[in-house]
C-alpha cells in the first residue's frame, strides 16, 4: 500500500518531465550549435593533413622538394615571403610569389568558386618558429566525413534516452492519473448518481491512504449516514402510520359512544332525570378520554420537535 500522496507523485512526475525536457532542449541546442560551428573547426583538417604536413616540414628542414610528396589532396607550400616552394595546385605555380593575405584558414572566395572544395591552410613550424604556410584543397564531403557516424549516434543517445524516459513518465502519469484520480472520480460520480435515485447500496472500493482515498472514505461515511437516516425515516413513517391507525381507532371509539348517547337523549330513549344524568356521565367520561388522548398526542409531537420541557421534581 503506497502512502505517498497524489500531490507528491504529481510533483515528482511533473518535475522529472520538466527537467528532462529542459535537458533535451539544452543538449539539442548544444548539438545544433556544434553542428553549425563544425564547418569552421580545424580538427578535421588537422586529422586529414597531419602526416603530409610532417613530411613537408621535414622537406623544409632538408631544403629539398625534389621528391614528390604522397598526399590525397592538392597542396601548395609557401614561405613567409609569399614564394611558392612546392605546389600541386594549378593556381599556385612553383617559384611564383603570391599574396599572403589569401592564406586565411578558410577562404570564402575559394568556397564560392569551388563549392565542393574546402581551402584549408596550416602554418609550417620548425623549432617552434613558423617558416611558411601550406595550403590544402580538400573535398568537402571528405572534410566533413571526419566525424564518424558512430560519434553522431553517441551524440544523440542522451536525447534518445531522455525522450524515452519522458515517454515512460508521460505513460506513468497517464496510468497514475487514470488509476488514482479519474477512476475514483468516476466511482464517486456513479455512487452520487445512485444516491440521488435513492439507491444507497453502491459501495466505493478504494485505497484510503491518498487524498482522494480520504475523500472516498468520508463519502462512504456520508453514504452510510444517509442510508441509516433513510432507513430510520422509513421506519418512523411506518410507525407513524401505525400510530395514526391506532389513534384513529382510539378516537373513533369514544366519539361513536358519545354520538350514540347524544342521539339517545335527543331521540327520547331516556326521559327520566336519572337516565339522562347517567348518559351525560358516560359522555363526560368519553370526553375526558379524548382530552387525555389529545394531550398524549400533543406531548408526543413536542418530543419529536424537541420542544418538550422536562422539569425535575
mmCIF file of N, CA and C in Angstrom, residues 100-186:
data_model
loop_
_atom_site.group_PDB
_atom_site.id
_atom_site.type_symbol
_atom_site.label_atom_id
_atom_site.label_comp_id
_atom_site.label_asym_id
_atom_site.label_seq_id
_atom_site.Cartn_x
_atom_site.Cartn_y
_atom_site.Cartn_z
ATOM 1 N N UNK A 100 50.134 36.892 -49.375
ATOM 2 C CA UNK A 100 49.965 36.113 -48.145
ATOM 3 C C UNK A 100 48.593 36.315 -47.506
ATOM 4 N N UNK A 101 47.921 37.429 -47.848
ATOM 5 C CA UNK A 101 46.587 37.662 -47.278
ATOM 6 C C UNK A 101 45.559 36.635 -47.775
ATOM 7 N N UNK A 102 45.898 35.914 -48.827
ATOM 8 C CA UNK A 102 44.975 34.894 -49.339
ATOM 9 C C UNK A 102 44.974 33.636 -48.483
ATOM 10 N N UNK A 103 45.949 33.561 -47.592
ATOM 11 C CA UNK A 103 46.099 32.314 -46.852
ATOM 12 C C UNK A 103 45.373 32.365 -45.501
ATOM 13 N N UNK A 104 44.146 32.769 -45.567
ATOM 14 C CA UNK A 104 43.280 32.683 -44.386
ATOM 15 C C UNK A 104 43.027 31.194 -44.128
ATOM 16 N N UNK A 105 42.627 30.876 -42.936
ATOM 17 C CA UNK A 105 42.382 29.474 -42.613
ATOM 18 C C UNK A 105 41.278 28.897 -43.491
ATOM 19 N N UNK A 106 40.243 29.683 -43.750
ATOM 20 C CA UNK A 106 39.195 29.298 -44.687
ATOM 21 C C UNK A 106 38.967 30.465 -45.632
ATOM 22 N N UNK A 107 38.931 30.176 -46.876
ATOM 23 C CA UNK A 107 38.798 31.214 -47.904
ATOM 24 C C UNK A 107 37.380 31.133 -48.464
ATOM 25 N N UNK A 108 36.540 32.135 -48.120
ATOM 26 C CA UNK A 108 35.150 32.127 -48.593
ATOM 27 C C UNK A 108 35.081 32.279 -50.113
ATOM 28 N N UNK A 109 36.005 33.032 -50.669
ATOM 29 C CA UNK A 109 36.018 33.219 -52.119
ATOM 30 C C UNK A 109 36.281 31.886 -52.821
ATOM 31 N N UNK A 110 37.232 31.105 -52.268
ATOM 32 C CA UNK A 110 37.523 29.799 -52.854
ATOM 33 C C UNK A 110 36.314 28.875 -52.748
ATOM 34 N N UNK A 111 35.585 28.994 -51.651
ATOM 35 C CA UNK A 111 34.401 28.158 -51.480
ATOM 36 C C UNK A 111 33.324 28.518 -52.481
ATOM 37 N N UNK A 112 33.251 29.828 -52.839
ATOM 38 C CA UNK A 112 32.261 30.236 -53.837
ATOM 39 C C UNK A 112 32.658 29.751 -55.225
ATOM 40 N N UNK A 113 33.954 29.798 -55.502
ATOM 41 C CA UNK A 113 34.424 29.362 -56.825
ATOM 42 C C UNK A 113 34.322 27.844 -56.975
ATOM 43 N N UNK A 114 34.636 27.134 -55.914
ATOM 44 C CA UNK A 114 34.574 25.666 -55.932
ATOM 45 C C UNK A 114 33.818 25.203 -54.688
ATOM 46 N N UNK A 115 32.483 25.156 -54.762
ATOM 47 C CA UNK A 115 31.673 24.831 -53.573
ATOM 48 C C UNK A 115 31.978 23.460 -52.992
ATOM 49 N N UNK A 116 32.464 22.548 -53.838
ATOM 50 C CA UNK A 116 32.717 21.196 -53.341
ATOM 51 C C UNK A 116 34.089 21.076 -52.687
ATOM 52 N N UNK A 117 34.886 22.167 -52.687
ATOM 53 C CA UNK A 117 36.253 22.149 -52.154
ATOM 54 C C UNK A 117 36.340 23.057 -50.937
ATOM 55 N N UNK A 118 37.097 22.613 -49.933
ATOM 56 C CA UNK A 118 37.418 23.451 -48.776
ATOM 57 C C UNK A 118 38.897 23.783 -48.820
ATOM 58 N N UNK A 119 39.179 25.079 -48.822
ATOM 59 C CA UNK A 119 40.563 25.545 -48.831
ATOM 60 C C UNK A 119 41.039 25.642 -47.389
ATOM 61 N N UNK A 120 41.978 24.763 -47.037
ATOM 62 C CA UNK A 120 42.427 24.654 -45.661
ATOM 63 C C UNK A 120 43.915 24.974 -45.596
ATOM 64 N N UNK A 121 44.296 25.871 -44.683
ATOM 65 C CA UNK A 121 45.704 26.267 -44.555
ATOM 66 C C UNK A 121 46.200 25.956 -43.147
ATOM 67 N N UNK A 122 47.524 25.697 -43.071
ATOM 68 C CA UNK A 122 48.147 25.454 -41.774
ATOM 69 C C UNK A 122 49.538 26.059 -41.787
ATOM 70 N N UNK A 123 50.001 26.557 -40.644
ATOM 71 C CA UNK A 123 51.365 27.085 -40.578
ATOM 72 C C UNK A 123 52.383 25.933 -40.515
ATOM 73 N N UNK A 124 53.533 26.168 -41.095
ATOM 74 C CA UNK A 124 54.623 25.201 -41.042
ATOM 75 C C UNK A 124 55.594 25.652 -39.949
ATOM 76 N N UNK A 125 55.799 24.787 -38.953
ATOM 77 C CA UNK A 125 56.575 25.144 -37.765
ATOM 78 C C UNK A 125 57.848 24.291 -37.719
ATOM 79 N N UNK A 126 58.973 24.968 -37.552
ATOM 80 C CA UNK A 126 60.252 24.288 -37.345
ATOM 81 C C UNK A 126 60.943 24.957 -36.168
ATOM 82 N N UNK A 127 61.318 24.163 -35.175
ATOM 83 C CA UNK A 127 61.957 24.686 -33.953
ATOM 84 C C UNK A 127 61.126 25.811 -33.333
ATOM 85 N N UNK A 128 59.830 25.544 -33.250
ATOM 86 C CA UNK A 128 58.884 26.474 -32.627
ATOM 87 C C UNK A 128 58.805 27.819 -33.349
ATOM 88 N N UNK A 129 59.212 27.828 -34.623
ATOM 89 C CA UNK A 129 59.157 29.058 -35.406
ATOM 90 C C UNK A 129 58.438 28.775 -36.716
ATOM 91 N N UNK A 130 57.508 29.669 -37.073
ATOM 92 C CA UNK A 130 56.812 29.486 -38.336
ATOM 93 C C UNK A 130 57.738 29.876 -39.484
ATOM 94 N N UNK A 131 57.864 28.962 -40.433
ATOM 95 C CA UNK A 131 58.742 29.212 -41.574
ATOM 96 C C UNK A 131 57.962 29.292 -42.879
ATOM 97 N N UNK A 132 56.645 29.042 -42.799
ATOM 98 C CA UNK A 132 55.871 29.090 -44.020
ATOM 99 C C UNK A 132 54.440 28.649 -43.770
ATOM 100 N N UNK A 133 53.722 28.469 -44.878
ATOM 101 C CA UNK A 133 52.318 28.066 -44.824
ATOM 102 C C UNK A 133 52.065 27.029 -45.895
ATOM 103 N N UNK A 134 51.190 26.081 -45.570
ATOM 104 C CA UNK A 134 50.814 25.079 -46.561
ATOM 105 C C UNK A 134 49.312 25.193 -46.812
ATOM 106 N N UNK A 135 48.916 25.097 -48.066
ATOM 107 C CA UNK A 135 47.517 25.161 -48.463
ATOM 108 C C UNK A 135 47.093 23.787 -48.960
ATOM 109 N N UNK A 136 45.931 23.332 -48.491
ATOM 110 C CA UNK A 136 45.340 22.071 -48.965
ATOM 111 C C UNK A 136 43.965 22.354 -49.553
ATOM 112 N N UNK A 137 43.647 21.696 -50.651
ATOM 113 C CA UNK A 137 42.306 21.747 -51.225
ATOM 114 C C UNK A 137 41.654 20.387 -50.955
ATOM 115 N N UNK A 138 40.733 20.390 -49.970
ATOM 116 C CA UNK A 138 40.134 19.138 -49.502
ATOM 117 C C UNK A 138 38.675 19.075 -49.953
ATOM 118 N N UNK A 139 38.260 17.983 -50.555
ATOM 119 C CA UNK A 139 36.836 17.842 -50.899
ATOM 120 C C UNK A 139 35.969 17.974 -49.647
ATOM 121 N N UNK A 140 34.896 18.701 -49.816
ATOM 122 C CA UNK A 140 34.050 18.996 -48.662
ATOM 123 C C UNK A 140 33.487 17.725 -48.024
ATOM 124 N N UNK A 141 33.033 16.772 -48.842
ATOM 125 C CA UNK A 141 32.471 15.546 -48.267
ATOM 126 C C UNK A 141 33.522 14.771 -47.483
ATOM 127 N N UNK A 142 34.777 14.832 -47.941
ATOM 128 C CA UNK A 142 35.855 14.174 -47.226
ATOM 129 C C UNK A 142 36.157 14.909 -45.917
ATOM 130 N N UNK A 143 36.135 16.216 -45.998
ATOM 131 C CA UNK A 143 36.432 17.052 -44.841
ATOM 132 C C UNK A 143 35.387 16.843 -43.742
ATOM 133 N N UNK A 144 34.113 16.827 -44.139
ATOM 134 C CA UNK A 144 33.039 16.722 -43.158
ATOM 135 C C UNK A 144 32.816 15.297 -42.684
ATOM 136 N N UNK A 145 33.347 14.313 -43.424
ATOM 137 C CA UNK A 145 33.110 12.934 -43.040
ATOM 138 C C UNK A 145 34.054 12.463 -41.946
ATOM 139 N N UNK A 146 34.912 13.382 -41.469
ATOM 140 C CA UNK A 146 35.828 13.002 -40.399
ATOM 141 C C UNK A 146 35.047 12.679 -39.123
ATOM 142 N N UNK A 147 33.883 13.329 -38.937
ATOM 143 C CA UNK A 147 33.060 12.996 -37.769
ATOM 144 C C UNK A 147 32.334 11.705 -38.057
ATOM 145 N N UNK A 148 32.733 10.587 -37.477
ATOM 146 C CA UNK A 148 32.131 9.300 -37.819
ATOM 147 C C UNK A 148 30.668 9.261 -37.450
ATOM 148 N N UNK A 149 29.919 8.430 -38.188
ATOM 149 C CA UNK A 149 28.507 8.271 -37.881
ATOM 150 C C UNK A 149 28.290 7.717 -36.497
ATOM 151 N N UNK A 150 29.220 6.900 -36.021
ATOM 152 C CA UNK A 150 29.082 6.329 -34.684
ATOM 153 C C UNK A 150 29.123 7.412 -33.620
ATOM 154 N N UNK A 151 29.976 8.397 -33.831
ATOM 155 C CA UNK A 151 30.025 9.501 -32.882
ATOM 156 C C UNK A 151 28.721 10.274 -32.909
ATOM 157 N N UNK A 152 28.141 10.465 -34.098
ATOM 158 C CA UNK A 152 26.848 11.146 -34.195
ATOM 159 C C UNK A 152 25.791 10.355 -33.441
ATOM 160 N N UNK A 153 25.812 9.032 -33.568
ATOM 161 C CA UNK A 153 24.868 8.190 -32.840
ATOM 162 C C UNK A 153 25.074 8.339 -31.338
ATOM 163 N N UNK A 154 26.352 8.380 -30.918
ATOM 164 C CA UNK A 154 26.620 8.575 -29.494
ATOM 165 C C UNK A 154 26.114 9.928 -29.029
ATOM 166 N N UNK A 155 26.199 10.919 -29.909
ATOM 167 C CA UNK A 155 25.723 12.246 -29.541
ATOM 168 C C UNK A 155 24.222 12.261 -29.278
ATOM 169 N N UNK A 156 23.481 11.471 -30.048
ATOM 170 C CA UNK A 156 22.019 11.515 -29.890
ATOM 171 C C UNK A 156 21.515 10.490 -28.871
ATOM 172 N N UNK A 157 22.417 9.645 -28.347
ATOM 173 C CA UNK A 157 21.982 8.673 -27.335
ATOM 174 C C UNK A 157 21.376 9.368 -26.113
ATOM 175 N N UNK A 158 22.008 10.418 -25.540
ATOM 176 C CA UNK A 158 21.376 11.068 -24.376
ATOM 177 C C UNK A 158 19.989 11.601 -24.685
ATOM 178 N N UNK A 159 19.829 12.197 -25.884
ATOM 179 C CA UNK A 159 18.499 12.706 -26.251
ATOM 180 C C UNK A 159 17.516 11.558 -26.374
ATOM 181 N N UNK A 160 17.969 10.465 -27.014
ATOM 182 C CA UNK A 160 17.086 9.307 -27.183
ATOM 183 C C UNK A 160 16.659 8.752 -25.836
ATOM 184 N N UNK A 161 17.623 8.611 -24.926
ATOM 185 C CA UNK A 161 17.297 8.086 -23.590
ATOM 186 C C UNK A 161 16.354 9.034 -22.860
ATOM 187 N N UNK A 162 16.650 10.346 -22.943
ATOM 188 C CA UNK A 162 15.796 11.329 -22.266
ATOM 189 C C UNK A 162 14.372 11.306 -22.827
ATOM 190 N N UNK A 163 14.259 11.206 -24.162
ATOM 191 C CA UNK A 163 12.928 11.148 -24.777
ATOM 192 C C UNK A 163 12.189 9.875 -24.364
ATOM 193 N N UNK A 164 12.913 8.755 -24.305
ATOM 194 C CA UNK A 164 12.278 7.510 -23.866
ATOM 195 C C UNK A 164 11.794 7.624 -22.419
ATOM 196 N N UNK A 165 12.629 8.238 -21.572
ATOM 197 C CA UNK A 165 12.224 8.424 -20.179
ATOM 198 C C UNK A 165 11.014 9.341 -20.094
ATOM 199 N N UNK A 166 11.015 10.411 -20.921
ATOM 200 C CA UNK A 166 9.859 11.323 -20.938
ATOM 201 C C UNK A 166 8.604 10.564 -21.345
ATOM 202 N N UNK A 167 8.725 9.730 -22.401
ATOM 203 C CA UNK A 167 7.565 8.951 -22.850
ATOM 204 C C UNK A 167 7.085 8.023 -21.736
ATOM 205 N N UNK A 168 8.042 7.365 -21.067
ATOM 206 C CA UNK A 168 7.673 6.456 -19.971
ATOM 207 C C UNK A 168 7.000 7.233 -18.840
ATOM 208 N N UNK A 169 7.552 8.409 -18.510
ATOM 209 C CA UNK A 169 6.964 9.217 -17.448
ATOM 210 C C UNK A 169 5.562 9.697 -17.823
ATOM 211 N N UNK A 170 5.389 10.078 -19.096
ATOM 212 C CA UNK A 170 4.053 10.503 -19.543
ATOM 213 C C UNK A 170 3.064 9.337 -19.430
ATOM 214 N N UNK A 171 3.519 8.139 -19.845
ATOM 215 C CA UNK A 171 2.649 6.957 -19.741
ATOM 216 C C UNK A 171 2.326 6.671 -18.278
ATOM 217 N N UNK A 172 3.357 6.737 -17.418
ATOM 218 C CA UNK A 172 3.132 6.509 -15.995
ATOM 219 C C UNK A 172 2.192 7.556 -15.407
ATOM 220 N N UNK A 173 2.357 8.817 -15.857
ATOM 221 C CA UNK A 173 1.462 9.879 -15.389
ATOM 222 C C UNK A 173 0.029 9.594 -15.803
ATOM 223 N N UNK A 174 -0.151 9.141 -17.051
ATOM 224 C CA UNK A 174 -1.495 8.815 -17.532
ATOM 225 C C UNK A 174 -2.087 7.656 -16.723
ATOM 226 N N UNK A 175 -1.274 6.588 -16.518
ATOM 227 C CA UNK A 175 -1.765 5.437 -15.752
ATOM 228 C C UNK A 175 -2.091 5.852 -14.321
ATOM 229 N N UNK A 176 -1.182 6.625 -13.717
ATOM 230 C CA UNK A 176 -1.395 7.067 -12.340
ATOM 231 C C UNK A 176 -2.634 7.950 -12.243
ATOM 232 N N UNK A 177 -2.767 8.896 -13.186
ATOM 233 C CA UNK A 177 -3.924 9.794 -13.162
ATOM 234 C C UNK A 177 -5.220 9.025 -13.361
ATOM 235 N N UNK A 178 -5.195 8.067 -14.296
ATOM 236 C CA UNK A 178 -6.393 7.272 -14.558
ATOM 237 C C UNK A 178 -6.755 6.395 -13.358
ATOM 238 N N UNK A 179 -5.721 5.781 -12.750
ATOM 239 C CA UNK A 179 -5.973 4.849 -11.655
ATOM 240 C C UNK A 179 -6.321 5.562 -10.357
ATOM 241 N N UNK A 180 -5.557 6.600 -10.019
ATOM 242 C CA UNK A 180 -5.699 7.232 -8.704
ATOM 243 C C UNK A 180 -6.584 8.466 -8.696
ATOM 244 N N UNK A 181 -6.968 8.987 -9.865
ATOM 245 C CA UNK A 181 -7.798 10.195 -9.896
ATOM 246 C C UNK A 181 -9.077 9.979 -10.696
ATOM 247 N N UNK A 182 -8.922 9.638 -11.981
ATOM 248 C CA UNK A 182 -10.097 9.553 -12.851
ATOM 249 C C UNK A 182 -11.019 8.401 -12.452
ATOM 250 N N UNK A 183 -10.447 7.223 -12.179
ATOM 251 C CA UNK A 183 -11.273 6.070 -11.820
ATOM 252 C C UNK A 183 -12.040 6.303 -10.511
ATOM 253 N N UNK A 184 -11.380 6.800 -9.445
ATOM 254 C CA UNK A 184 -12.144 7.098 -8.226
ATOM 255 C C UNK A 184 -13.220 8.157 -8.442
ATOM 256 N N UNK A 185 -12.913 9.182 -9.252
ATOM 257 C CA UNK A 185 -13.914 10.215 -9.520
ATOM 258 C C UNK A 185 -15.112 9.628 -10.255
ATOM 259 N N UNK A 186 -14.848 8.707 -11.197
ATOM 260 C CA UNK A 186 -15.953 8.054 -11.902
ATOM 261 C C UNK A 186 -16.791 7.226 -10.931
#
